[in-house]
PDB file of C-alpha atoms in Angstrom:
ATOM      1  CA  MET A   1      -1.776   3.654  52.203  1.00  0.00           C
ATOM      2  CA  ASP A   2      -1.058   2.742  48.578  1.00  0.00           C
ATOM      3  CA  THR A   3      -2.363  -0.376  46.871  1.00  0.00           C
ATOM      4  CA  GLU A   4       0.928  -2.263  47.090  1.00  0.00           C
ATOM      5  CA  SER A   5       1.155  -1.720  50.841  1.00  0.00           C
ATOM      6  CA  LEU A   6      -2.407  -2.955  51.184  1.00  0.00           C
ATOM      7  CA  HIS A   7      -1.574  -6.173  49.329  1.00  0.00           C
ATOM      8  CA  ARG A   8       1.545  -6.686  51.442  1.00  0.00           C
ATOM      9  CA  LEU A   9      -0.374  -6.351  54.697  1.00  0.00           C
ATOM     10  CA  ALA A  10      -3.413  -8.315  53.590  1.00  0.00           C
ATOM     11  CA  LEU A  11      -1.590 -11.431  52.361  1.00  0.00           C
ATOM     12  CA  PRO A  12      -0.158 -12.617  55.712  1.00  0.00           C
ATOM     13  CA  ALA A  13      -3.407 -11.638  57.423  1.00  0.00           C
ATOM     14  CA  SER A  14      -5.333 -13.809  54.966  1.00  0.00           C
ATOM     15  CA  ALA A  15      -2.910 -16.716  55.531  1.00  0.00           C
ATOM     16  CA  VAL A  16      -3.481 -16.537  59.293  1.00  0.00           C
ATOM     17  CA  ALA A  17      -7.242 -16.274  58.756  1.00  0.00           C
ATOM     18  CA  PHE A  18      -7.187 -19.382  56.567  1.00  0.00           C
ATOM     19  CA  LEU A  19      -5.243 -21.379  59.175  1.00  0.00           C
ATOM     20  CA  LEU A  20      -7.609 -20.329  61.948  1.00  0.00           C
ATOM     21  CA  LEU A  21     -10.894 -20.683  60.061  1.00  0.00           C
ATOM     22  CA  ALA A  22     -10.138 -23.741  57.923  1.00  0.00           C
ATOM     23  CA  LEU A  23      -7.923 -25.766  60.297  1.00  0.00           C
ATOM     24  CA  VAL A  24      -8.096 -24.669  63.926  1.00  0.00           C
ATOM     25  CA  LEU A  25     -11.798 -23.794  64.131  1.00  0.00           C
ATOM     26  CA  PRO A  26     -13.219 -26.981  62.561  1.00  0.00           C
ATOM     27  CA  THR A  27     -10.814 -29.104  64.629  1.00  0.00           C
ATOM     28  CA  ALA A  28     -12.032 -27.453  67.828  1.00  0.00           C
ATOM     29  CA  ARG A  29     -15.649 -27.699  66.666  1.00  0.00           C
ATOM     30  CA  LEU A  30     -15.346 -31.435  65.978  1.00  0.00           C
ATOM     31  CA  ARG A  31     -13.636 -32.036  69.328  1.00  0.00           C
ATOM     32  CA  ARG A  32     -16.382 -30.177  71.173  1.00  0.00           C
ATOM     33  CA  ARG A  33     -19.152 -31.938  69.237  1.00  0.00           C
ATOM     34  CA  THR A  34     -17.886 -35.530  69.216  1.00  0.00           C
ATOM     35  CA  GLY A  35     -14.802 -35.668  71.442  1.00  0.00           C
ATOM     36  CA  ARG A  36     -12.805 -36.973  68.468  1.00  0.00           C
ATOM     37  CA  ALA A  37      -9.685 -35.554  66.869  1.00  0.00           C
ATOM     38  CA  GLY A  38     -10.040 -33.958  63.461  1.00  0.00           C
ATOM     39  CA  PHE A  39      -6.352 -34.271  62.581  1.00  0.00           C
ATOM     40  CA  VAL A  40      -5.697 -37.904  61.642  1.00  0.00           C
ATOM     41  CA  LEU A  41      -3.005 -37.650  58.962  1.00  0.00           C
ATOM     42  CA  HIS A  42      -0.558 -39.338  61.299  1.00  0.00           C
ATOM     43  CA  ARG A  43      -2.696 -42.443  61.619  1.00  0.00           C
ATOM     44  CA  ARG A  44      -1.659 -45.234  59.327  1.00  0.00           C
ATOM     45  CA  ALA A  45      -4.911 -45.884  57.501  1.00  0.00           C
ATOM     46  CA  ASN A  46      -2.667 -46.120  54.437  1.00  0.00           C
ATOM     47  CA  PRO A  47       1.166 -46.407  54.512  1.00  0.00           C
ATOM     48  CA  PHE A  48       1.467 -43.557  52.004  1.00  0.00           C
ATOM     49  CA  GLN A  49      -0.787 -41.269  54.043  1.00  0.00           C
ATOM     50  CA  ARG A  50       1.976 -40.072  56.347  1.00  0.00           C
ATOM     51  CA  VAL A  51       4.173 -39.088  53.413  1.00  0.00           C
ATOM     52  CA  ILE A  52       1.418 -37.034  51.833  1.00  0.00           C
ATOM     53  CA  GLY A  53       0.538 -35.571  55.229  1.00  0.00           C
ATOM     54  CA  VAL A  54       4.084 -34.347  55.808  1.00  0.00           C
ATOM     55  CA  CYS A  55       4.226 -32.887  52.290  1.00  0.00           C
ATOM     56  CA  MET A  56       0.921 -31.093  52.783  1.00  0.00           C
ATOM     57  CA  GLY A  57       2.090 -29.695  56.100  1.00  0.00           C
ATOM     58  CA  LEU A  58       5.286 -28.397  54.525  1.00  0.00           C
ATOM     59  CA  PHE A  59       3.272 -26.971  51.647  1.00  0.00           C
ATOM     60  CA  ILE A  60       1.017 -24.982  53.994  1.00  0.00           C
ATOM     61  CA  LEU A  61       4.016 -23.777  55.980  1.00  0.00           C
ATOM     62  CA  GLY A  62       5.674 -22.716  52.734  1.00  0.00           C
ATOM     63  CA  LEU A  63       2.694 -20.643  51.631  1.00  0.00           C
ATOM     64  CA  THR A  64       2.487 -19.035  55.073  1.00  0.00           C
ATOM     65  CA  ALA A  65       6.202 -18.209  54.971  1.00  0.00           C
ATOM     66  CA  TRP A  66       5.799 -16.796  51.458  1.00  0.00           C
ATOM     67  CA  SER A  67       3.060 -14.431  52.636  1.00  0.00           C
ATOM     68  CA  ALA A  68       5.242 -13.244  55.511  1.00  0.00           C
ATOM     69  CA  LEU A  69       8.259 -12.719  53.247  1.00  0.00           C
ATOM     70  CA  TYR A  70       6.103 -10.829  50.773  1.00  0.00           C
ATOM     71  CA  ALA A  71       5.005  -8.470  53.545  1.00  0.00           C
ATOM     72  CA  ALA A  72       8.562  -8.013  54.816  1.00  0.00           C
ATOM     73  CA  LEU A  73      10.548  -7.826  51.574  1.00  0.00           C
ATOM     74  CA  GLY A  74       8.094  -6.683  48.924  1.00  0.00           C
ATOM     75  CA  PRO A  75       7.531  -8.010  45.417  1.00  0.00           C
ATOM     76  CA  GLY A  76      10.828  -6.980  43.837  1.00  0.00           C
ATOM     77  CA  ARG A  77      13.121  -9.026  46.077  1.00  0.00           C
ATOM     78  CA  LEU A  78      10.907 -12.105  45.727  1.00  0.00           C
ATOM     79  CA  GLY A  79      10.744 -11.979  41.940  1.00  0.00           C
ATOM     80  CA  VAL A  80       7.024 -11.240  41.779  1.00  0.00           C
ATOM     81  CA  TRP A  81       5.962 -10.414  38.244  1.00  0.00           C
ATOM     82  CA  PRO A  82       4.288  -7.073  37.520  1.00  0.00           C
ATOM     83  CA  VAL A  83       0.681  -7.567  36.432  1.00  0.00           C
ATOM     84  CA  PRO A  84      -2.337  -5.262  36.075  1.00  0.00           C
ATOM     85  CA  ASP A  85      -3.935  -4.494  39.391  1.00  0.00           C
ATOM     86  CA  ALA A  86      -7.173  -6.020  38.100  1.00  0.00           C
ATOM     87  CA  VAL A  87      -5.435  -9.422  38.038  1.00  0.00           C
ATOM     88  CA  ARG A  88      -4.455  -9.063  41.667  1.00  0.00           C
ATOM     89  CA  TRP A  89      -7.969  -8.074  42.741  1.00  0.00           C
ATOM     90  CA  LEU A  90      -9.266 -11.056  40.792  1.00  0.00           C
ATOM     91  CA  GLY A  91      -6.842 -13.160  42.819  1.00  0.00           C
ATOM     92  CA  TRP A  92      -8.299 -11.829  46.081  1.00  0.00           C
ATOM     93  CA  THR A  93     -11.794 -12.628  44.836  1.00  0.00           C
ATOM     94  CA  VAL A  94     -10.784 -16.198  43.981  1.00  0.00           C
ATOM     95  CA  MET A  95      -9.068 -16.606  47.361  1.00  0.00           C
ATOM     96  CA  LEU A  96     -12.155 -15.408  49.225  1.00  0.00           C
ATOM     97  CA  ALA A  97     -14.459 -17.629  47.170  1.00  0.00           C
ATOM     98  CA  GLY A  98     -12.182 -20.603  47.852  1.00  0.00           C
ATOM     99  CA  LEU A  99     -12.175 -19.949  51.591  1.00  0.00           C
ATOM    100  CA  VAL A 100     -15.981 -19.672  51.663  1.00  0.00           C
ATOM    101  CA  LEU A 101     -16.240 -22.935  49.719  1.00  0.00           C
ATOM    102  CA  VAL A 102     -13.950 -24.674  52.213  1.00  0.00           C
ATOM    103  CA  LEU A 103     -15.815 -23.375  55.266  1.00  0.00           C
ATOM    104  CA  VAL A 104     -19.285 -24.220  53.957  1.00  0.00           C
ATOM    105  CA  ALA A 105     -18.185 -27.725  52.930  1.00  0.00           C
ATOM    106  CA  GLN A 106     -16.623 -28.329  56.354  1.00  0.00           C
ATOM    107  CA  VAL A 107     -19.861 -27.378  58.081  1.00  0.00           C
ATOM    108  CA  GLN A 108     -21.837 -29.635  55.743  1.00  0.00           C
ATOM    109  CA  MET A 109     -19.535 -32.561  56.496  1.00  0.00           C
ATOM    110  CA  GLY A 110     -20.388 -32.253  60.174  1.00  0.00           C
ATOM    111  CA  ALA A 111     -18.989 -35.097  62.266  1.00  0.00           C
ATOM    112  CA  SER A 112     -17.483 -36.753  59.165  1.00  0.00           C
ATOM    113  CA  TRP A 113     -14.910 -33.978  58.666  1.00  0.00           C
ATOM    114  CA  ARG A 114     -11.288 -35.048  59.102  1.00  0.00           C
ATOM    115  CA  ILE A 115      -7.817 -33.930  58.028  1.00  0.00           C
ATOM    116  CA  GLY A 116      -6.629 -37.235  56.629  1.00  0.00           C
ATOM    117  CA  ILE A 117      -8.071 -40.745  56.574  1.00  0.00           C
ATOM    118  CA  ASP A 118      -9.525 -41.923  59.849  1.00  0.00           C
ATOM    119  CA  ARG A 119      -9.433 -45.579  60.826  1.00  0.00           C
ATOM    120  CA  GLU A 120     -12.807 -45.061  62.500  1.00  0.00           C
ATOM    121  CA  PRO A 121     -15.877 -45.241  60.214  1.00  0.00           C
ATOM    122  CA  THR A 122     -17.430 -41.937  59.116  1.00  0.00           C
ATOM    123  CA  ALA A 123     -20.737 -41.271  57.400  1.00  0.00           C
ATOM    124  CA  LEU A 124     -20.792 -40.680  53.635  1.00  0.00           C
ATOM    125  CA  VAL A 125     -21.838 -37.087  52.932  1.00  0.00           C
ATOM    126  CA  THR A 126     -23.540 -36.627  49.548  1.00  0.00           C
ATOM    127  CA  ASP A 127     -25.778 -33.581  49.986  1.00  0.00           C
ATOM    128  CA  GLY A 128     -25.176 -29.827  49.844  1.00  0.00           C
ATOM    129  CA  LEU A 129     -21.966 -28.957  48.024  1.00  0.00           C
ATOM    130  CA  PHE A 130     -21.140 -32.654  47.956  1.00  0.00           C
ATOM    131  CA  SER A 131     -24.039 -33.232  45.571  1.00  0.00           C
ATOM    132  CA  VAL A 132     -22.241 -30.999  43.064  1.00  0.00           C
ATOM    133  CA  VAL A 133     -18.637 -32.212  43.470  1.00  0.00           C
ATOM    134  CA  ARG A 134     -17.152 -34.962  45.609  1.00  0.00           C
ATOM    135  CA  ASN A 135     -14.295 -32.862  46.978  1.00  0.00           C
ATOM    136  CA  PRO A 136     -15.452 -29.273  47.539  1.00  0.00           C
ATOM    137  CA  ILE A 137     -12.927 -28.713  50.337  1.00  0.00           C
ATOM    138  CA  PHE A 138      -9.968 -29.611  48.147  1.00  0.00           C
ATOM    139  CA  ALA A 139     -11.494 -27.620  45.290  1.00  0.00           C
ATOM    140  CA  GLY A 140     -11.748 -24.573  47.551  1.00  0.00           C
ATOM    141  CA  MET A 141      -8.179 -25.003  48.769  1.00  0.00           C
ATOM    142  CA  SER A 142      -7.014 -25.084  45.157  1.00  0.00           C
ATOM    143  CA  TRP A 143      -8.883 -21.838  44.501  1.00  0.00           C
ATOM    144  CA  VAL A 144      -7.044 -20.259  47.440  1.00  0.00           C
ATOM    145  CA  VAL A 145      -3.660 -21.308  46.042  1.00  0.00           C
ATOM    146  CA  VAL A 146      -4.511 -20.066  42.532  1.00  0.00           C
ATOM    147  CA  GLY A 147      -5.761 -16.800  44.000  1.00  0.00           C
ATOM    148  CA  MET A 148      -2.495 -16.317  45.883  1.00  0.00           C
ATOM    149  CA  ALA A 149      -0.594 -16.957  42.661  1.00  0.00           C
ATOM    150  CA  CYS A 150      -2.620 -14.200  40.978  1.00  0.00           C
ATOM    151  CA  VAL A 151      -1.991 -11.774  43.839  1.00  0.00           C
ATOM    152  CA  THR A 152       1.750 -12.532  43.898  1.00  0.00           C
ATOM    153  CA  PRO A 153       2.490 -14.085  40.492  1.00  0.00           C
ATOM    154  CA  SER A 154       5.949 -15.613  40.291  1.00  0.00           C
ATOM    155  CA  ALA A 155       7.718 -18.811  39.353  1.00  0.00           C
ATOM    156  CA  TRP A 156       7.471 -19.860  43.014  1.00  0.00           C
ATOM    157  CA  THR A 157       3.724 -19.401  43.387  1.00  0.00           C
ATOM    158  CA  TRP A 158       2.847 -21.053  40.106  1.00  0.00           C
ATOM    159  CA  MET A 159       5.089 -23.987  41.011  1.00  0.00           C
ATOM    160  CA  ALA A 160       3.118 -24.099  44.257  1.00  0.00           C
ATOM    161  CA  CYS A 161      -0.054 -24.421  42.190  1.00  0.00           C
ATOM    162  CA  ALA A 162       1.434 -27.407  40.371  1.00  0.00           C
ATOM    163  CA  ASP A 163       2.537 -28.948  43.683  1.00  0.00           C
ATOM    164  CA  SER A 164      -0.942 -28.520  45.140  1.00  0.00           C
ATOM    165  CA  VAL A 165      -2.498 -30.300  42.159  1.00  0.00           C
ATOM    166  CA  LEU A 166      -0.139 -33.252  42.680  1.00  0.00           C
ATOM    167  CA  LEU A 167      -0.626 -33.490  46.446  1.00  0.00           C
ATOM    168  CA  VAL A 168      -4.402 -33.107  46.277  1.00  0.00           C
ATOM    169  CA  SER A 169      -4.653 -35.689  43.491  1.00  0.00           C
ATOM    170  CA  LEU A 170      -2.666 -38.212  45.509  1.00  0.00           C
ATOM    171  CA  GLN A 171      -4.638 -37.579  48.692  1.00  0.00           C
ATOM    172  CA  VAL A 172      -7.974 -37.824  46.905  1.00  0.00           C
ATOM    173  CA  ARG A 173      -6.997 -41.146  45.361  1.00  0.00           C
ATOM    174  CA  LEU A 174      -6.263 -42.537  48.834  1.00  0.00           C
ATOM    175  CA  GLU A 175      -9.544 -41.197  50.188  1.00  0.00           C
ATOM    176  CA  GLU A 176     -11.521 -42.627  47.276  1.00  0.00           C
ATOM    177  CA  GLU A 177     -10.067 -46.085  47.878  1.00  0.00           C
ATOM    178  CA  HIS A 178     -10.851 -45.775  51.597  1.00  0.00           C
ATOM    179  CA  LEU A 179     -14.440 -44.636  51.011  1.00  0.00           C
ATOM    180  CA  ALA A 180     -15.029 -47.375  48.438  1.00  0.00           C
ATOM    181  CA  ARG A 181     -13.933 -49.994  50.972  1.00  0.00           C
ATOM    182  CA  LEU A 182     -15.954 -48.380  53.764  1.00  0.00           C
ATOM    183  CA  HIS A 183     -19.217 -47.650  51.944  1.00  0.00           C
ATOM    184  CA  GLY A 184     -19.100 -50.114  49.046  1.00  0.00           C
ATOM    185  CA  PRO A 185     -21.890 -49.757  46.443  1.00  0.00           C
ATOM    186  CA  ALA A 186     -23.187 -46.500  47.980  1.00  0.00           C
ATOM    187  CA  TYR A 187     -19.883 -44.749  47.295  1.00  0.00           C
ATOM    188  CA  ARG A 188     -19.423 -46.352  43.890  1.00  0.00           C
ATOM    189  CA  GLU A 189     -22.834 -45.098  42.787  1.00  0.00           C
ATOM    190  CA  TYR A 190     -22.080 -41.641  44.189  1.00  0.00           C
ATOM    191  CA  ALA A 191     -18.652 -41.452  42.502  1.00  0.00           C
ATOM    192  CA  ALA A 192     -20.152 -42.530  39.181  1.00  0.00           C
ATOM    193  CA  ARG A 193     -22.764 -39.745  39.436  1.00  0.00           C
ATOM    194  CA  VAL A 194     -20.826 -36.746  40.848  1.00  0.00           C
ATOM    195  CA  GLY A 195     -17.612 -35.159  39.519  1.00  0.00           C
ATOM    196  CA  ARG A 196     -14.390 -35.065  41.512  1.00  0.00           C
ATOM    197  CA  PHE A 197     -13.564 -31.328  41.596  1.00  0.00           C
ATOM    198  CA  LEU A 198     -15.823 -29.884  38.887  1.00  0.00           C
ATOM    199  CA  PRO A 199     -19.476 -30.733  38.195  1.00  0.00           C
ATOM    200  CA  GLY A 200     -19.660 -33.721  35.877  1.00  0.00           C
ATOM    201  CA  VAL A 201     -15.861 -33.978  35.476  1.00  0.00           C
ATOM    202  CA  GLY A 202     -13.976 -36.889  36.994  1.00  0.00           C
ATOM    203  CA  ARG A 203     -16.898 -39.227  37.525  1.00  0.00           C
ATOM    204  CA  LEU A 204     -15.699 -42.779  38.037  1.00  0.00           C
ATOM    205  CA  GLU A 205     -16.906 -46.053  36.622  1.00  0.00           C
ATOM    206  CA  SER A 206     -17.811 -48.572  39.306  1.00  0.00           C
ATOM    207  CA  ARG A 207     -14.935 -50.868  38.379  1.00  0.00           C
ATOM    208  CA  GLU A 208     -12.472 -47.954  38.563  1.00  0.00           C
ATOM    209  CA  VAL A 209     -13.545 -47.083  42.121  1.00  0.00           C
ATOM    210  CA  ALA A 210     -13.283 -50.681  43.170  1.00  0.00           C
ATOM    211  CA  ALA A 211      -9.768 -51.093  41.685  1.00  0.00           C
TER     212      ALA A 211
END
């Protein structure tokens, strides 16, 4: 099997693995542990939440479809740019690192993990990866998308990177407002001390969190 065939087979397999490990498994784990649903995007904790939830769902479906089309049609018919193979292997490394980051952060969130904003109170998690950045799960997801863009670089995949930045930024803003209302000074102190996606970057002033 040549390298190109390996990439074509591995991409859809990695997409399925991400869906199972990062979405299905933690949802089942939370249900078994607490009896609560992990998927709460449909709940109207914020009127804009449903819109972002639908967009995120379509985004994930689009990336999954892209991986399947890449396997079926190959790079040429999808307009994938030729790049050195080292770039593509770097992409796989970034994807794997992103997935590991997501999975570890989900475990560290424990019973507080949700997909979306829950109307029910959840504990504020500030240790482990969350002592380094406030949103390690979203950071890891962004790594996965960037890695996919390196493996299959094209106008489509790099536009997907831009879309993911927009969607994640909007979702995080909603979650920050929710956590500030729920946890008050504890969250404001945490947000002023810990960066949003990168260590030390995106720390918020107390008045900005409260706004």
